[in-house]
Coordinates of N, CA and C in Angstrom, one line a residue:
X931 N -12.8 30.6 59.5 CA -13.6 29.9 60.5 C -14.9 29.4 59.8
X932 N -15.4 28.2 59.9 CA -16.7 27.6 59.6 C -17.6 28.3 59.6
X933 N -18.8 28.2 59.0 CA -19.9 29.3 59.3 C -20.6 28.5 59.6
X934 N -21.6 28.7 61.0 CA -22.5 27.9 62.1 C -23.8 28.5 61.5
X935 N -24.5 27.9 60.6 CA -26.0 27.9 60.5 C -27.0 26.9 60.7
X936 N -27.5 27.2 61.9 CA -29.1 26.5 62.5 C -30.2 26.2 61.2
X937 N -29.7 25.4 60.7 CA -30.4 24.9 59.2 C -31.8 24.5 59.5
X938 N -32.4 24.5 61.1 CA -34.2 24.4 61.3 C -34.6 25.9 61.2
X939 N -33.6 26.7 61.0 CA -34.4 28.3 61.2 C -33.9 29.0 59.8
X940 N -33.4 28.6 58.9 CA -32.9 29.2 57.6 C -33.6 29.2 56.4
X941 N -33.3 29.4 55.6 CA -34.5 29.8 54.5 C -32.6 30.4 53.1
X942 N -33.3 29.6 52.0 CA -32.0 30.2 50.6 C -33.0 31.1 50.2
X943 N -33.2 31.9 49.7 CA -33.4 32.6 48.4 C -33.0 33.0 47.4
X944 N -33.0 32.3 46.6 CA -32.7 32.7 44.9 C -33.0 34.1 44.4
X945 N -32.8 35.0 44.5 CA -33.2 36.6 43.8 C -33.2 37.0 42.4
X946 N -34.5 36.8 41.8 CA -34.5 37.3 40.4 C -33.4 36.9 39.2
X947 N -33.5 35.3 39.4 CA -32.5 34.5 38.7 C -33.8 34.2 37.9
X948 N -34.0 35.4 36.8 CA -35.2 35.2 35.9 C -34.5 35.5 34.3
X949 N -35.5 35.0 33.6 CA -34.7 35.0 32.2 C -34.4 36.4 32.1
X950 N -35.1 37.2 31.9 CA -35.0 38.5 31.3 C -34.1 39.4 31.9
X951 N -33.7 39.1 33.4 CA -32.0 39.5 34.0 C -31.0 39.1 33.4
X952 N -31.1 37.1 33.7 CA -30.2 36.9 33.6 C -29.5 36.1 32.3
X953 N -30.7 36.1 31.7 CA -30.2 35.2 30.5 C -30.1 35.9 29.2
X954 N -29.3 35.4 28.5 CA -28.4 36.7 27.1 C -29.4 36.8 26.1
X955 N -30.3 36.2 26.5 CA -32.0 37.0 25.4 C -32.5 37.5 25.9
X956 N -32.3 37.7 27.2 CA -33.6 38.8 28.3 C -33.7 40.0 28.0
X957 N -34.3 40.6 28.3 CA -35.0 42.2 28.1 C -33.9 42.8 28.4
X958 N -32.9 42.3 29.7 CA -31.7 43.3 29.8 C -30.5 43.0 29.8
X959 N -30.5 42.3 28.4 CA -29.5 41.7 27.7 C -28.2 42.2 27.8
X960 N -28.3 43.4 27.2 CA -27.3 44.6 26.7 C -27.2 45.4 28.2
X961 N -27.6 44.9 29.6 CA -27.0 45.8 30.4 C -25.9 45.7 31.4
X962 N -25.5 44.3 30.8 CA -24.0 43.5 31.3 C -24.4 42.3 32.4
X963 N -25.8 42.4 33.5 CA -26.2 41.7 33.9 C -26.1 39.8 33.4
X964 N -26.4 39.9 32.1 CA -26.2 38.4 31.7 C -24.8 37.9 31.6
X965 N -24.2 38.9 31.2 CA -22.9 38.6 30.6 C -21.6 38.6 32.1
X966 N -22.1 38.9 33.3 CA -21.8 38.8 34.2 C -22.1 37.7 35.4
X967 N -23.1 37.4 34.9 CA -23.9 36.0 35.0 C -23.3 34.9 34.8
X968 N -22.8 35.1 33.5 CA -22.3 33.9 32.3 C -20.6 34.0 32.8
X969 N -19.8 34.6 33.1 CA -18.4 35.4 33.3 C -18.1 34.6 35.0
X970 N -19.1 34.8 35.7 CA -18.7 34.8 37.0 C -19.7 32.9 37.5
X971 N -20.2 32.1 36.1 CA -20.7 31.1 36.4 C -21.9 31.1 38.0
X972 N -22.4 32.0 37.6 CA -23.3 32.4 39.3 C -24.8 31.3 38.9
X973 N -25.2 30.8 37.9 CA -26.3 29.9 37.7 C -25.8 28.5 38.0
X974 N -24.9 28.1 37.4 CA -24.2 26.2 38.5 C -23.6 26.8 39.9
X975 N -23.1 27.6 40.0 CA -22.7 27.4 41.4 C -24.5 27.8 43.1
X976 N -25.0 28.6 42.2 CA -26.2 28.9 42.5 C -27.2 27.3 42.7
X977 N -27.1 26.7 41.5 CA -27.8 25.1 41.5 C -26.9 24.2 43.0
X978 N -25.7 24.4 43.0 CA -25.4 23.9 44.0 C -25.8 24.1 45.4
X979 N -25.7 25.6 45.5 CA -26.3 26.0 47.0 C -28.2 25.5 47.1
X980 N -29.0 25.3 45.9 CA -30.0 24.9 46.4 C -30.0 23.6 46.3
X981 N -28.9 22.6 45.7 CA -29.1 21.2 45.9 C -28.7 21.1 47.5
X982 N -27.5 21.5 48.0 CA -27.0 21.3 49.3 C -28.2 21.4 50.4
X983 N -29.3 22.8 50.0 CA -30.2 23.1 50.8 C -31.3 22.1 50.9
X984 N -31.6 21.7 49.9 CA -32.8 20.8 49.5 C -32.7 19.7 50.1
X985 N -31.2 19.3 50.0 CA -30.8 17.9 50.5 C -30.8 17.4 52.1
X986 N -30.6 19.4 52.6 CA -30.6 19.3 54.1 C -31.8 19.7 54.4
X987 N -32.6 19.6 53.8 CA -34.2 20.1 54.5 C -34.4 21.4 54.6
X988 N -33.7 23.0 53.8 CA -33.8 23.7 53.9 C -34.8 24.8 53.1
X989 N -35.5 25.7 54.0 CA -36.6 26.1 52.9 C -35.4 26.7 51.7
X990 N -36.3 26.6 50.7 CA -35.7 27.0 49.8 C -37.1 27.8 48.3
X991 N -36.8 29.1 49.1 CA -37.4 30.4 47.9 C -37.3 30.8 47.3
X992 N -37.8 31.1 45.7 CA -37.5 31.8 44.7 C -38.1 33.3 44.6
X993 N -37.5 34.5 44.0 CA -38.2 35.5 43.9 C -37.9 36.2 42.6
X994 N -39.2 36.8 42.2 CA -39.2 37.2 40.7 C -39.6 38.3 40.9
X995 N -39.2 39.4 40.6 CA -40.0 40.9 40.0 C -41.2 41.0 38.8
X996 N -42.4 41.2 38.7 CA -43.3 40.8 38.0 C -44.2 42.0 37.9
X997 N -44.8 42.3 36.9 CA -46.2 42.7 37.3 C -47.7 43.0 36.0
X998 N -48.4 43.2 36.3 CA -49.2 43.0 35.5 C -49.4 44.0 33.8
X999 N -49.5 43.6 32.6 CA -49.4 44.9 31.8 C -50.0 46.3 32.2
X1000 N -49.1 47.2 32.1 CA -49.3 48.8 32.4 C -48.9 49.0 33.5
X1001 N -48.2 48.2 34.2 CA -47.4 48.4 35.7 C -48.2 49.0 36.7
X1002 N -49.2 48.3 36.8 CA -50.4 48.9 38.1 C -49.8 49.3 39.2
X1003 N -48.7 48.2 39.5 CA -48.4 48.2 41.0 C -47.4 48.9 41.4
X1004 N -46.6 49.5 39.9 CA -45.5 50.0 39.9 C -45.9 51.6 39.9
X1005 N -45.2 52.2 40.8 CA -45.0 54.0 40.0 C -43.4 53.9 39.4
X1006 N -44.2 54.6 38.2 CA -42.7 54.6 37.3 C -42.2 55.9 37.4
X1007 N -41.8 56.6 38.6 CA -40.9 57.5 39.2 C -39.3 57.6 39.0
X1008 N -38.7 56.7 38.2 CA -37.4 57.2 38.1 C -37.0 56.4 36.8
X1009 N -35.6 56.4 36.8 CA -35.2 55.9 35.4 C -34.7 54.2 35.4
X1010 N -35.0 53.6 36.4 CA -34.9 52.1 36.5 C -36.4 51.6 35.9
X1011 N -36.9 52.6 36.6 CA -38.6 51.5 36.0 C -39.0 52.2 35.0
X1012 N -39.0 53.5 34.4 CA -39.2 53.8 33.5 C -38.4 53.3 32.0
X1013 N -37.2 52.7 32.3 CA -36.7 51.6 31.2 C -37.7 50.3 31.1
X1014 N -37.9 49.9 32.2 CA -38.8 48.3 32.4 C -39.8 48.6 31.4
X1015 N -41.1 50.1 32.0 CA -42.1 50.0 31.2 C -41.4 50.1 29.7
X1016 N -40.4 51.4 29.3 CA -40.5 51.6 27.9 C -40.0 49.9 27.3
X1017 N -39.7 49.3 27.6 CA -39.1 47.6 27.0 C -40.4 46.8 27.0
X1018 N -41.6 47.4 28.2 CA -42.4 46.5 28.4 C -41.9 44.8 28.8
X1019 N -40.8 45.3 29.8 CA -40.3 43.8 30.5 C -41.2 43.9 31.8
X1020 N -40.6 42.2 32.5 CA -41.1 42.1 33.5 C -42.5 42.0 34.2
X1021 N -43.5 41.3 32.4 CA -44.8 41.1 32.8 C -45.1 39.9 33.1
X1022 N -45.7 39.6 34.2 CA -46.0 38.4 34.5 C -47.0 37.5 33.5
X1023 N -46.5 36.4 33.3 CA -46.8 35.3 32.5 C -46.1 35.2 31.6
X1024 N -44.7 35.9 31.3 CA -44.2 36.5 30.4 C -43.1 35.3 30.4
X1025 N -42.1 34.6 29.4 CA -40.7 33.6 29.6 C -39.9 34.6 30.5
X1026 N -39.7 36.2 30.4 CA -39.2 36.7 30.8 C -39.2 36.7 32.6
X1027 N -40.1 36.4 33.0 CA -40.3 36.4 34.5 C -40.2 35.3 35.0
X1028 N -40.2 34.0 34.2 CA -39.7 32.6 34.8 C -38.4 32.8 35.3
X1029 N -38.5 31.8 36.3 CA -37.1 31.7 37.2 C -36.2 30.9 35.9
X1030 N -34.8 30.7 35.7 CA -34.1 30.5 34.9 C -34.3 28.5 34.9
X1031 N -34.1 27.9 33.8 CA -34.3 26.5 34.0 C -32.9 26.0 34.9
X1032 N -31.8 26.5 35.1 CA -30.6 26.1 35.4 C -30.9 26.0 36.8
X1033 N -31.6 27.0 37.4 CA -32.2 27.1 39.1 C -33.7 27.0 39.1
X1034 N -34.7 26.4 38.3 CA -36.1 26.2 38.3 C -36.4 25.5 39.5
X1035 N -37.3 26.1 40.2 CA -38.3 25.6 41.5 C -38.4 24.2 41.2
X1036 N -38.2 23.7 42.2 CA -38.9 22.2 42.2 C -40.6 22.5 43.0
X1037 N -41.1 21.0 42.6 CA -42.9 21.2 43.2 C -42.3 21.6 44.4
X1038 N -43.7 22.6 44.9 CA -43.6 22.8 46.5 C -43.1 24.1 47.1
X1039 N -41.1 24.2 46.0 CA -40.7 25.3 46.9 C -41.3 26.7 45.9
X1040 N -42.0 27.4 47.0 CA -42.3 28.9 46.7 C -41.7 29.9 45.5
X1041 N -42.4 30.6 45.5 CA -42.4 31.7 44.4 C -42.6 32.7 44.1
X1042 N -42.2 33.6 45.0 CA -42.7 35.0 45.1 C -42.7 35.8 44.3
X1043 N -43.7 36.7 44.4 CA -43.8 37.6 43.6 C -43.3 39.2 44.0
X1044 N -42.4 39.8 43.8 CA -42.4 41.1 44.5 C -42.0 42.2 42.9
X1045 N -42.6 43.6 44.0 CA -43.0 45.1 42.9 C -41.9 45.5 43.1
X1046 N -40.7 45.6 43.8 CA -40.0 46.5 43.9 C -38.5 45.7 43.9
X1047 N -37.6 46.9 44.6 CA -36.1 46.1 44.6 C -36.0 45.0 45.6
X1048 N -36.5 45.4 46.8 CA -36.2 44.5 48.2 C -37.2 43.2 47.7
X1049 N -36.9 42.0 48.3 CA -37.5 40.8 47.9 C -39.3 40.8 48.8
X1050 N -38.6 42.0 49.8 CA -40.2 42.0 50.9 C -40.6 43.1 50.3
X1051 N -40.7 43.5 49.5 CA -41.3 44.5 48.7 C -42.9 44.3 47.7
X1052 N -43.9 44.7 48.7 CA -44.9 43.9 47.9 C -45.5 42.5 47.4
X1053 N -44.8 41.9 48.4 CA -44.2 40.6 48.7 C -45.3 39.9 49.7
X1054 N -45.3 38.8 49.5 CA -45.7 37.9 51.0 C -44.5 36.8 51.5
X1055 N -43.7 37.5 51.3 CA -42.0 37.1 51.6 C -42.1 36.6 53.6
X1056 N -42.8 38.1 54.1 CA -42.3 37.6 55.2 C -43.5 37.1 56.2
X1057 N -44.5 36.6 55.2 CA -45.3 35.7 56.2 C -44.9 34.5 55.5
X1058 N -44.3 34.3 54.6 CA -43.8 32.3 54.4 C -42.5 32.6 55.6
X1059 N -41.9 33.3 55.5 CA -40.6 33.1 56.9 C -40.9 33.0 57.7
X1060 N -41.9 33.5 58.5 CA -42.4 33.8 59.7 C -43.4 32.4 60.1
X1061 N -44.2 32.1 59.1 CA -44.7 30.4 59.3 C -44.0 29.3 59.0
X1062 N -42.5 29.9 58.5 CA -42.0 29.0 59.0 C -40.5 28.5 60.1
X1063 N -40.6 29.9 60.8 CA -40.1 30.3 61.6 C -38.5 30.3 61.6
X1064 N -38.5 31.2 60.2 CA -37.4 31.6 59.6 C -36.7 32.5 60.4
X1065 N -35.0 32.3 60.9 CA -34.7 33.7 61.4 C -32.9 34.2 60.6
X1066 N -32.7 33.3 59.8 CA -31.5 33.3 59.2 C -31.9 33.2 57.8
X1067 N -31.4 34.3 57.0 CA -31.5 34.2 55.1 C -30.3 34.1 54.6
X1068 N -30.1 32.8 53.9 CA -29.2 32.8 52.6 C -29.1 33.6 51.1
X1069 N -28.6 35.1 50.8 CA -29.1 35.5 49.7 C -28.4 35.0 48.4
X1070 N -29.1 35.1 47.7 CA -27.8 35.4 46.2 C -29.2 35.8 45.4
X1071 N -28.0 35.9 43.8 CA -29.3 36.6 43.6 C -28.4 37.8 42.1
X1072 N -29.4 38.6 40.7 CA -28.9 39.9 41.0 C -29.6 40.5 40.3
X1073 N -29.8 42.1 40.8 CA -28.3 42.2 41.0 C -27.7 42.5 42.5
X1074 N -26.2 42.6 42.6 CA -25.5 42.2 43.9 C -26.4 44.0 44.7
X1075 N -26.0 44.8 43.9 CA -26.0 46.1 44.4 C -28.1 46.5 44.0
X1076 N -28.7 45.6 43.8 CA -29.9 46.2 44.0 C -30.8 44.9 44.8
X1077 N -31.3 44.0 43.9 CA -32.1 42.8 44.9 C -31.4 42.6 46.0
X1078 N -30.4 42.3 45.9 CA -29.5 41.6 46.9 C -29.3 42.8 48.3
X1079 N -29.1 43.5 47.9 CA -28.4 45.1 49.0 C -29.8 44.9 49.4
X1080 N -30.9 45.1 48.8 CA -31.9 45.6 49.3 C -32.7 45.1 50.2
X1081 N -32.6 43.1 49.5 CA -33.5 42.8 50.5 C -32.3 42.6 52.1
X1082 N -30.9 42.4 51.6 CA -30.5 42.6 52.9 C -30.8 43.9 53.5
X1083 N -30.6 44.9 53.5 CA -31.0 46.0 54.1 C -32.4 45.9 55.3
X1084 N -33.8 45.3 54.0 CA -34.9 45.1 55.3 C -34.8 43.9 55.9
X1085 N -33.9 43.1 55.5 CA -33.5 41.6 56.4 C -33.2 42.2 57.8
X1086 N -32.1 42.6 57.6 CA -31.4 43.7 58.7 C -32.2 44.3 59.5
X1087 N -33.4 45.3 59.2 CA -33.7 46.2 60.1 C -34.5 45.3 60.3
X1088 N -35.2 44.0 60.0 CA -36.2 43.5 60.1 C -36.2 42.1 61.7
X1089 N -34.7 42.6 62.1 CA -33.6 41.4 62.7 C -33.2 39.8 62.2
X1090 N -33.5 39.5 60.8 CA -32.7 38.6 60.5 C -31.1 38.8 60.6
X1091 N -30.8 37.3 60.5 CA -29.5 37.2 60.3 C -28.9 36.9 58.5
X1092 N -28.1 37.8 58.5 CA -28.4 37.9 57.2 C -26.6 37.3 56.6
X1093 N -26.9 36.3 55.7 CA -25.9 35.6 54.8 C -25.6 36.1 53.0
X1094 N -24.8 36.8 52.8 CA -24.9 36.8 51.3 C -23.8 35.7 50.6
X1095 N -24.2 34.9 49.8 CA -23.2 34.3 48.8 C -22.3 34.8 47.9
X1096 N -21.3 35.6 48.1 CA -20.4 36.3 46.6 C -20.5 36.1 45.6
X1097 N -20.3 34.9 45.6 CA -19.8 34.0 43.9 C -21.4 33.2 43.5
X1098 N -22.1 34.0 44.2 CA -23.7 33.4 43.4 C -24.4 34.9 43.1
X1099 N -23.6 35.3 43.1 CA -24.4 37.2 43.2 C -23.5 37.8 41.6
X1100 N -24.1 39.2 41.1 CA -23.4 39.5 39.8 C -24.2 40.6 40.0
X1101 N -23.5 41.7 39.3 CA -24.0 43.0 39.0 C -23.7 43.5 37.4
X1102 N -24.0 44.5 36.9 CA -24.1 45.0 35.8 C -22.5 44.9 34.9
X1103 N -21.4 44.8 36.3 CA -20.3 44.9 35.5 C -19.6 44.9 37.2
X1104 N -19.1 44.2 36.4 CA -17.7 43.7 37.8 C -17.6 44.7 39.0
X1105 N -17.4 45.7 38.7 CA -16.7 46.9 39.3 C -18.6 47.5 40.3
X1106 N -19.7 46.9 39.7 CA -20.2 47.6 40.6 C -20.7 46.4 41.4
X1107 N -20.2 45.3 41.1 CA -20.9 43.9 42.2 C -20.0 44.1 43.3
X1108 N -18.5 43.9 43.0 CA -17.7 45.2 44.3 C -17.3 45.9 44.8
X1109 N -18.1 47.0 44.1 CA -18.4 48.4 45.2 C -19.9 47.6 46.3
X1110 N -20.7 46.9 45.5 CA -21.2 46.4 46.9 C -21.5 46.2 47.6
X1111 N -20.0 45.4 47.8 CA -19.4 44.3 48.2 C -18.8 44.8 49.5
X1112 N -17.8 46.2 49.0 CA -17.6 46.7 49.7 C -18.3 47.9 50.8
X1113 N -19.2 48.2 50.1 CA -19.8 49.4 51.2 C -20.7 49.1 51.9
X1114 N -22.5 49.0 51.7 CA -23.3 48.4 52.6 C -22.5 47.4 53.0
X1115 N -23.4 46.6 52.2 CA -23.4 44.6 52.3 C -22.8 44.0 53.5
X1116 N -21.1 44.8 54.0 CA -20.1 44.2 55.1 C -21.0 44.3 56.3
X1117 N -21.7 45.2 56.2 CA -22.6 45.9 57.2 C -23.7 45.6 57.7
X1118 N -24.5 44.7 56.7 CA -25.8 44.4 56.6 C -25.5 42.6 56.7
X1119 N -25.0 42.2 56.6 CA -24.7 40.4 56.2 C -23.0 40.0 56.6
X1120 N -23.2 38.9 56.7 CA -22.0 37.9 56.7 C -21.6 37.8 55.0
X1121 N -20.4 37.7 54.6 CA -20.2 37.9 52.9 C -19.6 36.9 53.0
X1122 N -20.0 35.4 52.1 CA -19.5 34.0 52.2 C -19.5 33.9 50.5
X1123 N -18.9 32.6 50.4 CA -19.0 31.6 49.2 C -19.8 30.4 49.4
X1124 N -20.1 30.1 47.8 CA -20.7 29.0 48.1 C -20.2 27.6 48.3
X1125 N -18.5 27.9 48.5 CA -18.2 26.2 49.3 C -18.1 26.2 50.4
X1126 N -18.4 27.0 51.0 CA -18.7 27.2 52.5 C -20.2 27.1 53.4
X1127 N -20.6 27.4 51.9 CA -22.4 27.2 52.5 C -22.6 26.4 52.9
X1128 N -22.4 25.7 51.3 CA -22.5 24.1 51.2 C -22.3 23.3 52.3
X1129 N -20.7 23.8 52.6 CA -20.1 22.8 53.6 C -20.8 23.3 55.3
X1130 N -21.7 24.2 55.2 CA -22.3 24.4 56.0 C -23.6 23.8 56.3
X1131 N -24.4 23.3 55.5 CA -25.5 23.0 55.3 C -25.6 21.2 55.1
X1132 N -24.3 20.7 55.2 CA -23.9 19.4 55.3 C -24.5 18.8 56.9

């Protein structure tokens, strides 16, 4: 069945499609992330879902994990962010925290900045939705099982309607983009592709 999206109340987000994820020089080169990137083509198929969006008038947001040297904003409480600081990735101003040039912001569309996994994490994520009276999110993004889960998760409790893209999403290694795929995510979101977006947003 088609998927019915009210394209005056929608919003894409791009999730941490930043060099240092996803590109095979990034800080987390060696953690399969790029190489699942590059394997599953999630950067053109990704450019397509925000040409389709852009072309239909849809907001269209980027989000980067960032933060300043010495991780002010971060507590480095477990072993995800305690790898970031010891690499010293993920400092803002850094090539590493640019959005990738394959999906680069055009003037105008937003930029967020968020501390944590969820995209409204530290974020001013959900006062740009809310002015602009966002109630449907397109995600992609990765990784599938952390940005992605996450910010669907406070999408969810937050009552959006929540969309993830499959084939624009990637995780560390095949096996954990669908685990999931399978567990939350069916729960939290509609789980689509992006020829369906597209042909949604037509």
């Amino acid at each position: 069945m088609a998927l019915a999206i009210d394209k005056t109340q929608t919003a894409v987000l791009a999730l941490d499609l930043t060099n240092d994820i996803v590109d095979e020089r990034g800080a987390f080169k060696d953690f399969g992330f790029a190489a699942q990137v590059k394997d599953r083509r999630v950067l053109s198929k990704a450019r397509r879902v925000l040409d389709a969006a852009r072309k239909a008038n849809v907001l269209v947001a980027h989000v980067s994990v960032k933060y300043r040297k010495g991780y002010p904003e971060r507590a480095i409480n477990c072993g995800m962010w305690q790898a970031v600081a010891q690499m010293g990735a993920l400092i803002e101003g850094s090539w590493g925290v640019q959005v990738h040039p394959d999906v680069a912001p055009l003037p105008g569309e937003p930029v967020v900045t968020k501390h944590g996994i969820s995209a409204f994490y530290g974020s001013d994520l959900g006062a740009i939705l809310r002015a602009k009276g966002v109630r449907t999110l397109i995600l992609m993004g990765v990784g599938t099982n952390f940005v992605v889960e996450g910010t669907a998760r406070d999408a969810s409790d937050q009552g959006y309607n929540v969309f993830v893209v499959e084939d624009c999403c990637a995780a560390a290694s095949k096996d954990a983009h669908e685990m999931a795929l399978k567990s939350a995510l069916p729960f939290l979101a509609t789980i689509t592709k992006s020829d369906e977006v597209i042909a949604a947003l037509k």
